[in-house]
Amino acid sequence: MIRHRTLIIAVISVVLLGLIVASVVMIRGGALTPAAGPAADPTAASSSTQAATATPTQECVLSCGDSPQANMEAVPALVWDEPSKAAALKSAAAFMTSFARPELSAQDWYTQIYPLTDVSYGKALFGTNPARVTASAVTGEAVLSIDLDNGFAVWATVPTNTGPWSVQLRRTDAAAPWLAINAHPGEDHS
């Protein structure tokens, strides 16, 4: 019994040691060699008279992992033209028409609403009881509150049988659909 316990403890210790070594190797980029620099070479002379000049070996590019960041100068500004406005109005009306359906089952309601939202807002709406949605009908045309400097996002006020609702929409580029990212009763666009 004691031998068995000792063997188990030894195996666990070896596994933990292996995990620690693997973590260190991953942190150091897969290298098991000492880090470069004065601390890595104990025989290196450390003199205040040595010139410490850095010579760049490559152009610095900000990145996330192995992918360089987007060139923000190359991203064209989105202009508020009539097709953009019409698409935003259509998306706001479609979202609110699907949202204001308290008679539906939660599953049917969510199935209708999810394609009209971005992923984050769609996930936030999961589990919503549509019977708790106060509005049950859209009663008029939506009105946009446009920020001319931002062609990626817009607020729409949509009239319903229980008063106005604010729907915030976002798109990723001129060809992308407008998707709901927020909705609440009232005309407060915040």
C-alpha positions as semicolon CSV with decimal commas, in nm:
position;residue;x (nm);y (nm);z (nm)
1;M;0,000;0,000;0,000
2;I;0,282;0,241;0,090
3;R;0,474;0,145;-0,227
4;H;0,167;0,211;-0,435
5;R;0,121;0,557;-0,279
6;T;0,489;0,640;-0,329
7;L;0,467;0,537;-0,693
8;I;0,160;0,755;-0,748
9;I;0,330;1,054;-0,584
10;A;0,641;1,001;-0,799
11;V;0,434;0,984;-1,120
12;I;0,241;1,299;-1,027
13;S;0,568;1,480;-0,949
14;V;0,718;1,384;-1,287
15;V;0,404;1,498;-1,471
16;L;0,400;1,832;-1,286
17;L;0,770;1,885;-1,356
18;G;0,706;1,812;-1,724
19;L;0,423;2,066;-1,732
20;I;0,645;2,329;-1,572
21;V;0,924;2,268;-1,824
22;A;0,675;2,277;-2,114
23;S;0,533;2,607;-1,985
24;V;0,879;2,763;-1,964
25;V;0,962;2,643;-2,315
26;M;0,637;2,788;-2,451
27;I;0,693;3,121;-2,275
28;R;1,042;3,147;-2,422
29;G;0,915;3,076;-2,771
30;G;1,023;2,715;-2,782
31;A;1,389;2,781;-2,703
32;L;1,574;2,592;-2,432
33;T;1,885;2,809;-2,471
34;P;1,964;3,089;-2,230
35;A;1,824;3,431;-2,310
36;A;2,051;3,666;-2,502
37;G;2,210;3,958;-2,323
38;P;2,469;4,032;-2,057
39;A;2,302;3,816;-1,792
40;A;2,317;3,515;-2,025
41;D;2,695;3,536;-2,074
42;P;2,877;3,558;-1,740
43;T;3,212;3,606;-1,921
44;A;3,093;3,914;-2,109
45;A;3,273;4,229;-2,011
46;S;3,057;4,493;-1,854
47;S;3,221;4,824;-1,908
48;S;3,064;5,165;-1,902
49;T;3,291;5,259;-2,193
50;Q;3,128;5,010;-2,431
51;A;2,900;5,172;-2,683
52;A;2,540;5,064;-2,645
53;T;2,402;5,136;-2,987
54;A;2,091;4,960;-3,109
55;T;2,075;4,886;-3,477
56;P;1,727;4,802;-3,603
57;T;1,712;4,479;-3,796
58;Q;1,357;4,519;-3,923
59;E;1,076;4,770;-3,937
60;C;0,856;4,767;-3,627
61;V;0,498;4,665;-3,704
62;L;0,237;4,646;-3,431
63;S;0,069;4,311;-3,439
64;C;-0,151;4,063;-3,265
65;G;0,020;3,728;-3,273
66;D;0,157;3,671;-3,621
67;S;-0,094;3,901;-3,792
68;P;-0,002;4,265;-3,851
69;Q;-0,255;4,529;-3,755
70;A;-0,468;4,679;-4,024
71;N;-0,339;4,986;-4,200
72;M;-0,595;5,235;-4,070
73;E;-0,506;5,484;-4,343
74;A;-0,623;5,233;-4,604
75;V;-0,969;5,193;-4,447
76;P;-1,208;5,413;-4,645
77;A;-1,451;5,627;-4,452
78;L;-1,812;5,520;-4,488
79;V;-2,030;5,790;-4,634
80;W;-2,393;5,831;-4,540
81;D;-2,562;5,796;-4,876
82;E;-2,925;5,715;-4,951
83;P;-2,867;5,339;-4,989
84;S;-2,694;5,332;-4,645
85;K;-2,985;5,517;-4,484
86;A;-3,244;5,295;-4,654
87;A;-3,061;4,978;-4,545
88;A;-3,034;5,103;-4,184
89;L;-3,405;5,193;-4,174
90;K;-3,498;4,853;-4,317
91;S;-3,278;4,671;-4,063
92;A;-3,417;4,869;-3,768
93;A;-3,776;4,797;-3,877
94;A;-3,703;4,427;-3,936
95;F;-3,534;4,392;-3,598
96;M;-3,812;4,567;-3,407
97;T;-4,085;4,378;-3,596
98;S;-3,923;4,048;-3,494
99;F;-3,843;4,173;-3,143
100;A;-4,200;4,290;-3,068
101;R;-4,350;3,940;-3,083
102;P;-4,446;3,853;-2,723
103;E;-4,684;3,580;-2,842
104;L;-4,400;3,361;-2,974
105;S;-4,227;3,084;-2,784
106;A;-3,879;3,175;-2,663
107;Q;-3,723;2,940;-2,920
108;D;-3,922;3,078;-3,215
109;W;-3,860;3,437;-3,104
110;Y;-3,485;3,379;-3,070
111;T;-3,466;3,199;-3,405
112;Q;-3,621;3,506;-3,572
113;I;-3,422;3,769;-3,384
114;Y;-3,071;3,618;-3,386
115;P;-2,991;3,670;-3,759
116;L;-3,072;4,041;-3,716
117;T;-2,818;4,093;-3,436
118;D;-2,443;4,087;-3,406
119;V;-2,304;3,782;-3,228
120;S;-2,255;3,953;-2,892
121;Y;-2,605;4,101;-2,872
122;G;-2,755;3,780;-3,005
123;K;-2,591;3,587;-2,722
124;A;-2,713;3,845;-2,470
125;L;-3,072;3,796;-2,590
126;F;-3,054;3,418;-2,551
127;G;-3,298;3,308;-2,282
128;T;-3,516;3,618;-2,312
129;N;-3,882;3,554;-2,239
130;P;-4,059;3,731;-2,528
131;A;-4,376;3,756;-2,318
132;R;-4,192;4,022;-2,116
133;V;-4,137;4,243;-2,423
134;T;-4,387;4,526;-2,376
135;A;-4,426;4,615;-2,745
136;S;-4,625;4,387;-2,973
137;A;-4,636;4,588;-3,298
138;V;-4,439;4,846;-3,494
139;T;-4,676;5,137;-3,565
140;G;-4,480;5,361;-3,799
141;E;-4,158;5,439;-3,982
142;A;-3,823;5,434;-3,803
143;V;-3,622;5,757;-3,781
144;L;-3,241;5,759;-3,783
145;S;-3,017;5,971;-3,560
146;I;-2,712;5,993;-3,784
147;D;-2,361;6,090;-3,679
148;L;-2,215;6,207;-4,011
149;D;-1,863;6,123;-3,887
150;N;-1,953;5,759;-3,818
151;G;-2,079;5,549;-4,106
152;F;-2,041;5,230;-3,904
153;A;-2,309;5,285;-3,637
154;V;-2,646;5,453;-3,604
155;W;-2,940;5,480;-3,366
156;A;-3,295;5,436;-3,493
157;T;-3,612;5,533;-3,309
158;V;-3,889;5,288;-3,395
159;P;-4,250;5,369;-3,297
160;T;-4,442;5,081;-3,139
161;N;-4,784;5,032;-2,981
162;T;-4,625;5,100;-2,637
163;G;-4,416;5,400;-2,739
164;P;-4,082;5,453;-2,912
165;W;-3,798;5,205;-2,892
166;S;-3,432;5,287;-2,958
167;V;-3,240;5,037;-3,170
168;Q;-2,865;5,073;-3,216
169;L;-2,725;4,924;-3,537
170;R;-2,369;4,858;-3,652
171;R;-2,205;4,742;-3,974
172;T;-1,846;4,645;-4,047
173;D;-1,821;4,796;-4,396
174;A;-2,036;4,945;-4,671
175;A;-2,137;4,603;-4,807
176;A;-2,208;4,447;-4,465
177;P;-2,561;4,428;-4,324
178;W;-2,674;4,655;-4,043
179;L;-2,708;4,442;-3,728
180;A;-2,873;4,533;-3,398
181;I;-2,634;4,568;-3,106
182;N;-2,873;4,724;-2,852
183;A;-3,244;4,796;-2,807
184;H;-3,447;4,950;-2,528
185;P;-3,774;5,136;-2,478
186;G;-3,766;5,514;-2,507
187;E;-3,575;5,763;-2,718
188;D;-3,259;5,778;-2,505
189;H;-2,976;5,692;-2,741
190;S;-2,719;5,583;-2,486
